[in-house]
Amino acid sequence: MNQVVVPDIGDFKEVEVIEVLVKPGDAVTKEQSLITLESDKATMEIPSPAAGVVKELRVKTGDKVSQGSPILLLDAKEEAKQAAAPAPRKDEPKKEPKREAPAAASAGPGAAQTVAVPDIGDFKEVEVIEVLVKPGDRIAKEQSLVTLESDKATMEIPSPAAGVVKELKIKTGDKVSQGSAILVLEGAEQRAEPRPAPKAEASKAPATSSPAAAATRAAPAPAPQAPASAPRAEPGAKPHASPSVRKFARELGVDLAQVRGSGPKGRILHSDVQAFVKSALARGPGAAPAAKGGAGGLPFDLPAWPDVDFAKFGPVETKPLARIQKLSGPYLHRNWISIPHVTQCDDADITDLEAFRKAQTAETEKRGFKLTMLAFMIKACVTALKQYPQFNASLDKSGENIIVKHYYHIGVAVDTPGGLVVPVVRDADHKGVFDLAHELGDISKVARDGKLKPSDLQGGTFSISSLGGIGGTYFTPIINAPEVAILGVSRSALKPVWTGKEFAPRLMLPLSLSYDHRVIDGATAARFTTFLVSVLSDIRKLIL
Ligand code: CAO
């Protein structure tokens, strides 16, 4: 069992633990980050000196640690132990001489001096991720000049003196090592003073008290430390995140400036980046890379969702969404935002159909079910789908082919106390209007009782959403992907209709057909609704 301790972290003492990245029972690999430390100039992840299993944590978030402070107990793997013993740190001899602050090439007040990268421990060829000053800037001593980042540490390099930036010698993306020139500083008021060297024994200190640990590199000795009061180059402008979180964000293309940090002092945690990506995906393809076959990205970022404290304006109450709303919300949102919807509206003259339906009601009531308009709608839709098969289809995953289905499973939106559900009436083309009415009655009861099985909701080829029993005229139903169209049915009303000779009172049924414009052209949609209207207006066509 090895006790892993904080290795040589240069001049840093009493540095805050801002994240503990492992927990007891975790199997860790060699070099895996264990904790993140942060001072005002550097963020460092302390890597594991060996592979093994975490037995016990010896630190928690908020603790202050220095070199030698225990981090955790590690049950190191055998091979790690063997690899361990001899090697002292590679740069050990180099660390013996006194470490100096960023070097000044020339001395004397007022003279121009070249500021170079100071001793940054083991790090070589470290990427410049931000240049925090520009030529002409008047800077204070200890003001941060550039930010360097490796996969384990982010470091800001402070200015060794006050002065005016004459010339930059590096740019973002450059790779630098100790001694690389950063900039030329003019009118420097004082020469940089040598910084105290790390104690000789400090540079030899193993990262753990076990031999295994000695083999691993210590965490970087970060840039010379500024006093706590030192001004930051751009106060508050830089998002606070550890190197691994920055790397994670970079891999996902996330701009950390847009991420809200939930860690101490607003620090952005791994989970914050995950939550940001999740919400960006839920917001749709404009906010995150689109899935293949999706609508593609927008050329701009959507603004963040407003975070309003409503209680400031009046009394409020917070209630959770219903379970079905929580489940279906993201799908509705995805469908709405990723399918280019167009809604084609029309009115069907159902005067004769309604008379026929009413004439049958006595008979069907005797048989124990209600003959609703919806049963006729299903029948009429199947007839129209057969005439226009592209409405009974889906786009394949590539988005390049249409899969036309030769079965007719019609989804029917049902309003239940728990939320909206869409059970599917299977093989509607093989069923008569009475059968459909019977089945509709049964399935909407099962839905309202919350007893639908997952299979009752699957396999739909086209959907109908009827608000006719409630009211309203037209609306825009959301396509139930991967279907490509949905018919909205509103409340019928008696309207004066011109017959060619006179206005006659006719019962008109408002229809709203939403269709996926990637698959269906506007002209085809208008033909579909015109055909549907003609079928509903002349019930003889239903049996054709
Ligand atoms: N025009 C005029 N009256 C209509 C009508 C229409 N288009 N459709 C139904 N009605 C009448 C019925 O005749 C019935 O009248 P009576 O009580 O006098 O017989 C009454 O409205 C209620 O009908 P219903 O709702 O019981 O039956 P239905 O077959 O029309 O609908 C169902 C069944 C399950 C679709 C329906 O109950 C329902 O849940 N609708 C809501 C669907 C929904 O929420 N869609 C929105 C999706 S988008 O959020």
XYZ file of N, CA and C in Angstrom, residues 81-272:
576
model
N 5.164 -1.313 -9.106
C 6.169 -1.327 -8.048
C 7.552 -1.616 -8.622
N 7.565 -2.586 -9.560
C 8.848 -2.957 -10.124
C 9.450 -1.821 -10.933
N 8.617 -1.145 -11.653
C 9.120 -0.087 -12.528
C 9.633 1.107 -11.739
N 9.361 1.063 -10.472
C 9.490 2.293 -9.731
C 10.879 2.717 -9.269
N 11.450 1.909 -8.520
C 12.466 2.335 -7.593
C 13.500 3.367 -8.028
N 14.300 3.121 -9.025
C 15.503 3.918 -9.096
C 15.359 5.362 -9.544
N 14.597 5.537 -10.621
C 14.748 6.790 -11.359
C 14.419 8.055 -10.592
N 15.362 8.896 -10.442
C 15.047 10.225 -9.929
C 14.461 11.056 -11.066
N 13.979 12.203 -10.784
C 13.399 13.017 -11.858
C 14.453 13.383 -12.887
N 13.986 13.380 -14.129
C 14.885 13.641 -15.254
C 15.649 14.962 -15.098
N 14.919 15.942 -14.660
C 15.531 17.270 -14.673
C 16.159 17.635 -13.340
N 16.377 16.595 -12.544
C 16.853 16.880 -11.200
C 18.096 17.773 -11.164
N 19.099 17.458 -11.999
C 20.278 18.310 -11.917
C 19.952 19.754 -12.273
N 19.072 19.899 -13.217
C 18.748 21.252 -13.669
C 18.087 22.069 -12.578
N 17.435 21.353 -11.690
C 16.695 22.092 -10.680
C 17.582 22.533 -9.519
N 18.759 21.995 -9.493
C 19.648 22.362 -8.403
C 20.039 23.843 -8.428
N 20.416 24.345 -9.622
C 20.777 25.761 -9.619
C 19.590 26.628 -9.270
N 19.888 27.826 -8.938
C 18.811 28.719 -8.526
C 17.881 28.963 -9.693
N 16.621 28.949 -9.364
C 15.634 29.249 -10.384
C 15.425 30.738 -10.443
N 15.329 31.247 -11.622
C 15.131 32.681 -11.727
C 13.782 32.995 -12.314
N 13.331 34.144 -12.014
C 12.098 34.633 -12.610
C 12.354 34.830 -14.095
N 11.306 35.087 -14.881
C 11.510 35.298 -16.293
C 12.716 36.194 -16.538
N 13.564 35.716 -17.386
C 14.852 36.361 -17.541
C 14.757 37.721 -18.205
N 15.631 38.605 -17.805
C 15.750 39.892 -18.478
C 17.096 39.917 -19.170
N 17.092 40.205 -20.460
C 18.320 40.134 -21.220
C 19.247 41.315 -20.937
N 18.667 42.399 -20.578
C 19.521 43.525 -20.262
C 19.092 44.131 -18.934
N 19.978 44.792 -18.337
C 19.711 45.309 -16.998
C 19.463 46.805 -17.008
N 19.130 47.282 -15.852
C 19.048 48.728 -15.687
C 17.661 49.274 -15.893
N 17.299 50.239 -15.042
C 15.978 50.826 -15.145
C 15.786 51.474 -16.511
N 14.640 51.275 -17.086
C 14.308 51.922 -18.347
C 14.773 51.152 -19.564
N 15.701 50.232 -19.419
C 16.219 49.517 -20.582
C 15.201 48.494 -21.081
N 15.289 48.174 -22.390
C 14.417 47.133 -22.935
C 14.958 45.785 -22.502
N 14.073 44.890 -22.122
C 14.531 43.557 -21.741
C 13.645 42.504 -22.392
N 14.262 41.395 -22.743
C 13.491 40.306 -23.315
C 13.039 39.405 -22.182
N 11.744 39.224 -22.100
C 11.200 38.363 -21.051
C 11.072 36.962 -21.627
N 11.618 36.012 -20.909
C 11.609 34.631 -21.407
C 10.833 33.718 -20.464
N 10.503 32.559 -20.947
C 9.788 31.568 -20.125
C 10.708 31.106 -19.007
N 10.236 31.187 -17.759
C 11.089 30.763 -16.642
C 11.126 29.235 -16.528
N 11.717 28.780 -15.462
C 11.756 27.337 -15.176
C 10.324 26.841 -14.981
N 9.899 25.964 -15.862
C 8.543 25.423 -15.715
C 8.608 23.918 -15.481
N 9.616 23.539 -14.704
C 9.713 22.141 -14.303
C 10.007 21.240 -15.493
N 9.363 20.114 -15.506
C 9.616 19.114 -16.544
C 9.068 19.501 -17.910
N 8.315 20.549 -17.929
C 7.560 20.830 -19.156
C 8.408 21.404 -20.256
N 8.200 20.838 -21.448
C 8.915 21.290 -22.640
C 7.914 21.372 -23.767
N 8.161 22.286 -24.683
C 7.275 22.401 -25.851
C 5.806 22.498 -25.415
N 5.562 23.400 -24.503
C 4.212 23.584 -23.968
C 3.483 24.613 -24.826
N 2.244 24.378 -25.078
C 1.512 25.251 -26.000
C 1.098 26.572 -25.344
N 1.249 27.624 -26.109
C 0.745 28.935 -25.676
C -0.733 28.964 -26.038
N -1.605 29.023 -25.037
C -3.036 29.012 -25.381
C -3.664 30.397 -25.336
N -2.981 31.326 -24.693
C -3.502 32.696 -24.676
C -2.345 33.668 -24.532
N -2.377 34.722 -25.303
C -1.421 35.813 -25.084
C -2.247 36.932 -24.479
N -1.890 37.338 -23.266
C -2.779 38.206 -22.491
C -2.452 39.690 -22.619
N -1.374 39.989 -23.335
C -1.000 41.404 -23.525
C -0.713 41.642 -25.005
N -0.624 42.937 -25.374
C -0.294 43.271 -26.767
C 0.681 44.445 -26.782
N 1.370 44.656 -27.896
C 2.329 45.758 -27.946
C 1.639 47.063 -27.577
N 2.339 47.840 -26.777
C 1.779 49.123 -26.340
C 1.154 49.045 -24.960
N 0.845 47.829 -24.480
C 0.223 47.681 -23.156
C 1.211 48.078 -22.055
N 0.717 48.853 -21.110
C 1.531 49.143 -19.925
C 1.183 48.069 -18.899
N 2.158 47.364 -18.448
C 1.859 46.238 -17.549
C 2.536 46.398 -16.198
N 1.932 45.793 -15.217
C 2.477 45.836 -13.856
C 3.353 44.615 -13.629
N 4.238 44.740 -12.659
C 5.046 43.581 -12.264
C 4.096 42.475 -11.799
N 4.384 41.259 -12.167
C 3.593 40.083 -11.792
C 2.304 39.941 -12.605
N 2.032 40.892 -13.486
C 0.837 40.747 -14.329
C 1.057 39.565 -15.281
N 0.026 38.773 -15.484
C 0.165 37.603 -16.354
C 0.356 38.023 -17.806
N 1.299 37.376 -18.463
C 1.616 37.727 -19.856
C 1.031 36.717 -20.839
N 1.241 35.448 -20.545
C 0.733 34.395 -21.438
C 0.226 33.241 -20.581
N -0.630 32.428 -21.176
C -1.063 31.207 -20.513
C -0.514 30.031 -21.307
N 0.123 29.136 -20.602
C 0.654 27.924 -21.226
C -0.181 26.743 -20.752
N -0.297 25.772 -21.596
C -1.089 24.618 -21.172
C -0.525 23.321 -21.712
N -0.324 22.389 -20.803
C -0.002 21.021 -21.206
C -1.212 20.186 -20.809
N -1.097 18.875 -20.898
C -2.263 18.070 -20.521
C -2.420 17.950 -19.016
N -1.458 18.451 -18.249
C -1.577 18.338 -16.798
C -1.557 19.677 -16.062
N -1.184 20.717 -16.744
C -1.109 21.993 -16.035
C -1.403 23.165 -16.947
N -2.020 24.153 -16.347
C -2.202 25.432 -17.015
C -1.452 26.448 -16.182
N -0.609 27.208 -16.828
C 0.217 28.146 -16.066
C 0.168 29.504 -16.704
N 0.080 30.501 -15.878
C 0.223 31.853 -16.388
C 1.632 32.334 -16.072
N 2.242 32.941 -17.048
C 3.599 33.447 -16.824
C 3.504 34.928 -16.477
N 3.952 35.278 -15.270
C 3.836 36.675 -14.854
C 5.019 37.516 -15.345
N 4.808 38.793 -15.424
C 5.893 39.681 -15.849
C 6.885 39.876 -14.698
N 8.164 39.845 -15.012
C 9.162 40.033 -13.946
C 9.286 41.493 -13.516
N 8.718 42.397 -14.322
C 8.867 43.818 -14.009
C 7.723 44.603 -14.628
N 7.556 45.837 -14.165
C 6.576 46.723 -14.792
C 7.214 47.347 -16.033
N 6.417 47.744 -16.992
C 6.949 48.388 -18.191
C 5.915 48.407 -19.306
N 6.405 48.701 -20.514
C 5.500 48.750 -21.666
C 5.918 47.646 -22.647
N 4.940 46.893 -23.146
C 5.247 45.800 -24.072
C 5.660 46.435 -25.406
N 6.905 46.153 -25.822
C 7.390 46.736 -27.076
C 7.096 45.786 -28.224
N 7.319 44.517 -27.998
C 7.193 43.572 -29.103
C 6.862 42.190 -28.557
N 5.927 41.501 -29.204
C 5.627 40.126 -28.793
C 6.517 39.168 -29.576
N 6.994 38.163 -28.919
C 7.862 37.199 -29.591
C 7.157 35.853 -29.807
N 5.938 35.745 -29.271
C 5.201 34.487 -29.427
C 3.764 34.789 -29.791
N 3.097 33.758 -30.265
C 1.661 33.890 -30.561
C 0.947 32.614 -30.095
N -0.355 32.703 -30.026
C -1.148 31.551 -29.601
C -0.842 30.363 -30.520
N -0.649 29.212 -29.911
C -0.372 28.013 -30.700
C 1.102 27.664 -30.726
N 1.976 28.656 -30.416
C 3.410 28.355 -30.378
C 3.703 27.363 -29.264
N 4.796 26.625 -29.442
C 5.230 25.712 -28.388
C 6.474 26.326 -27.739
N 6.477 26.409 -26.434
C 7.608 27.034 -25.758
C 8.183 26.138 -24.666
N 9.433 26.421 -24.329
C 10.103 25.724 -23.226
C 10.792 26.797 -22.393
N 11.441 26.343 -21.321
C 12.169 27.313 -20.507
C 13.150 28.085 -21.384
N 13.187 29.391 -21.261
C 14.135 30.210 -22.029
C 13.561 30.790 -23.306
N 12.411 30.277 -23.770
C 11.824 30.834 -24.996
C 11.429 32.287 -24.747
N 11.739 33.150 -25.710
C 11.410 34.567 -25.559
C 9.906 34.772 -25.659
N 9.362 35.590 -24.742
C 7.924 35.890 -24.758
C 7.687 37.267 -25.385
N 8.398 38.258 -24.866
C 8.200 39.610 -25.383
C 9.362 40.508 -24.984
N 9.365 41.672 -25.605
C 10.360 42.677 -25.225
C 9.632 43.732 -24.410
N 10.185 43.990 -23.252
C 9.564 44.925 -22.315
C 10.422 46.183 -22.247
N 9.806 47.297 -22.455
C 10.560 48.557 -22.482
C 10.259 49.366 -21.227
N 11.219 50.171 -20.857
C 11.009 51.066 -19.717
C 10.809 50.296 -18.431
N 11.385 49.103 -18.402
C 11.233 48.301 -17.195
C 11.794 49.057 -16.011
N 11.004 49.098 -14.958
C 11.426 49.900 -13.821
C 12.470 49.205 -12.982
N 12.506 47.923 -13.052
C 13.505 47.206 -12.286
C 13.795 45.873 -12.928
N 14.952 45.414 -12.665
C 15.340 44.129 -13.185
C 14.670 43.048 -12.347
N 14.356 41.998 -13.013
C 13.741 40.893 -12.284
C 14.703 40.366 -11.240
N 14.148 40.100 -10.082
C 15.008 39.566 -9.035
C 15.012 38.054 -9.094
N 16.161 37.503 -8.797
C 16.185 36.038 -8.785
C 15.188 35.527 -7.757
N 14.521 34.490 -8.106
C 13.565 33.911 -7.170
C 14.273 32.889 -6.314
N 13.764 32.658 -5.156
C 14.410 31.644 -4.315
C 14.372 30.286 -5.009
N 15.475 29.616 -4.928
C 15.523 28.294 -5.566
C 14.720 27.322 -4.732
N 14.143 26.346 -5.372
C 13.502 25.315 -4.570
C 14.571 24.600 -3.757
N 14.179 24.191 -2.613
C 15.172 23.518 -1.776
C 15.680 22.285 -2.502
N 16.967 22.010 -2.311
C 17.569 20.876 -3.018
C 16.791 19.602 -2.782
N 16.428 19.350 -1.525
C 15.731 18.090 -1.245
C 14.339 18.079 -1.864
N 13.811 19.271 -2.037
C 12.471 19.342 -2.610
C 12.462 18.780 -4.015
N 13.495 19.131 -4.792
C 13.487 18.669 -6.173
C 13.720 17.169 -6.270
N 14.242 16.591 -5.210
C 14.459 15.143 -5.251
C 13.266 14.392 -4.684
N 12.372 15.136 -4.089
C 11.311 14.461 -3.350
C 10.467 13.585 -4.262
N 10.246 12.359 -3.828
C 9.384 11.503 -4.636
C 7.930 11.943 -4.511
N 7.170 11.544 -5.473
C 5.761 11.924 -5.450
C 4.988 11.131 -4.421
N 5.518 10.002 -4.034
C 4.853 9.247 -2.974
C 5.928 8.761 -2.026
N 5.479 8.223 -0.943
C 6.440 7.706 0.011
C 6.910 6.315 -0.380
N 6.381 5.766 -1.439
C 6.791 4.434 -1.859
C 7.814 4.522 -2.975
N 8.566 3.471 -3.184
C 9.523 3.487 -4.288
C 8.818 3.647 -5.630
N 7.637 3.088 -5.723
C 6.918 3.166 -6.993
C 6.774 4.606 -7.438
N 6.543 5.419 -6.469
C 6.231 6.792 -6.814
C 7.423 7.553 -7.358
N 8.585 7.181 -6.931
C 9.762 7.951 -7.304
C 9.996 7.949 -8.811
N 9.453 6.951 -9.479
C 9.685 6.828 -10.913
C 8.931 7.859 -11.724
N 7.884 8.349 -11.158
C 7.031 9.211 -11.962
C 7.481 10.646 -11.869
N 7.073 11.386 -12.891
C 7.452 12.791 -12.836
C 6.567 13.505 -11.829
N 7.148 14.438 -11.197
C 6.364 15.237 -10.269
C 5.492 16.186 -11.064
N 4.578 16.766 -10.402
C 3.785 17.799 -11.063
C 4.712 18.946 -11.427
N 4.333 19.731 -12.376
C 5.226 20.788 -12.832
C 5.511 21.782 -11.733
N 6.710 22.302 -11.790
C 6.976 23.467 -10.953
C 6.453 24.653 -11.743
N 5.364 25.229 -11.327
C 4.753 26.247 -12.167
C 5.555 27.533 -12.173
N 5.055 28.437 -12.928
C 5.725 29.718 -13.081
C 5.852 30.420 -11.748
N 6.816 31.312 -11.691
C 6.968 32.053 -10.445
C 5.640 32.619 -9.981
N 5.471 32.513 -8.707
C 4.168 32.802 -8.148
C 3.998 34.272 -7.852
N 2.845 34.756 -8.159
C 2.555 36.145 -7.830
C 1.974 36.217 -6.439
N 2.127 37.364 -5.790
C 1.428 37.512 -4.526
C -0.071 37.408 -4.751
N -0.781 37.024 -3.737
C -2.211 36.809 -3.882
C -2.906 38.049 -4.431
N -2.324 39.205 -4.153
C -2.978 40.433 -4.559
C -2.624 40.858 -5.983
N -1.742 40.118 -6.640
C -1.300 40.532 -7.980
C -2.477 40.649 -8.937
N -2.467 41.709 -9.750
C -3.597 41.857 -10.664
C -3.560 40.799 -11.749
N -4.697 40.318 -12.140
C -4.767 39.399 -13.272
C -4.849 40.256 -14.520
N -4.382 39.661 -15.625
C -4.364 40.426 -16.869
C -5.769 40.880 -17.252
N -6.720 39.974 -17.169
C -8.088 40.320 -17.550
C -9.000 39.790 -16.468
N -9.186 40.570 -15.424
C -9.916 40.029 -14.283
C -11.288 39.511 -14.697
N -11.566 38.286 -14.311
C -12.887 37.706 -14.546
C -13.126 37.283 -15.982
N -12.211 37.588 -16.887
C -12.491 37.324 -18.290
C -12.194 35.884 -18.676
N -11.334 35.245 -17.923
C -10.899 33.922 -18.325
C -11.690 32.854 -17.571
N -12.270 31.909 -18.284
C -13.023 30.893 -17.560
C -12.103 30.054 -16.685
N -12.583 29.701 -15.504
C -11.759 28.909 -14.594
C -12.032 27.441 -14.808
N -11.012 26.733 -15.232
C -11.184 25.305 -15.455
C -9.827 24.638 -15.406
N -9.830 23.388 -14.975
C -8.568 22.669 -14.886
C -8.128 22.240 -16.283
N -6.859 21.861 -16.416
C -6.359 21.476 -17.743
C -7.169 20.364 -18.391
N -7.561 19.367 -17.601
C -8.283 18.261 -18.234
C -9.657 18.709 -18.690
N -10.267 19.630 -17.940
C -11.578 20.151 -18.358
C -11.405 20.984 -19.623
N -10.309 21.756 -19.675
C -10.059 22.551 -20.888
C -9.859 21.632 -22.088
N -9.119 20.559 -21.853
C -8.849 19.622 -22.943
C -10.167 18.982 -23.400
N -10.947 18.562 -22.418
C -12.247 17.936 -22.695
C -13.126 18.893 -23.517
N -13.137 20.165 -23.080
C -13.955 21.165 -23.776
C -13.450 21.366 -25.203
N -12.109 21.399 -25.339
C -11.540 21.589 -26.681
C -11.936 20.443 -27.598
N -11.881 19.213 -27.053
C -12.221 18.036 -27.874
C -13.663 18.103 -28.367
N -14.524 18.673 -27.508
C -15.944 18.738 -27.872
C -16.300 20.035 -28.599
N -15.304 20.912 -28.761
C -15.562 22.184 -29.426
C -16.395 23.134 -28.570
N -16.280 22.984 -27.246
C -17.073 23.840 -26.351
C -16.274 25.089 -25.981
N -16.890 26.246 -26.125
C -16.270 27.496 -25.713
C -16.533 27.663 -24.218
N -15.456 27.540 -23.416
C -15.640 27.559 -21.959
C -16.225 28.882 -21.463
N -16.057 29.940 -22.255
C -16.597 31.235 -21.832
C -18.123 31.178 -21.716
N -18.714 30.200 -22.381
C -20.177 30.103 -22.346
C -20.690 29.132 -21.280
N -19.744 28.472 -20.600
C -20.155 27.441 -19.644
C -20.206 28.031 -18.243
N -21.280 27.739 -17.550
C -21.404 28.217 -16.180
C -20.739 27.199 -15.247
N -19.814 27.677 -14.415
C -19.097 26.771 -13.525
C -19.848 26.562 -12.223
N -19.953 25.305 -11.803
C -20.666 25.048 -10.560
C -19.705 24.727 -9.419
N -18.392 24.752 -9.714
C -17.413 24.431 -8.684
C -17.139 25.630 -7.797
N -16.219 25.440 -6.841
C -15.877 26.551 -5.964
C -15.382 27.741 -6.790
N -15.768 28.918 -6.409
C -15.404 30.174 -7.085
C -15.774 30.139 -8.562
N -16.857 29.477 -8.877
C -17.330 29.469 -10.266
C -16.507 28.595 -11.196
N -15.699 27.703 -10.630
C -14.854 26.847 -11.465
C -15.704 25.919 -12.330
N -15.263 25.770 -13.583
C -15.994 24.891 -14.501
C -15.499 23.461 -14.313
N -16.409 22.587 -13.994
C -16.068 21.186 -13.760
C -16.385 20.375 -15.008
N -15.836 19.185 -15.030
C -16.097 18.216 -16.093
C -17.604 18.084 -16.314
N -18.333 17.958 -15.187
C -19.780 17.764 -15.272
C -20.472 19.000 -15.852
N -19.890 20.182 -15.659
C -20.496 21.396 -16.243
C -20.399 21.365 -17.762
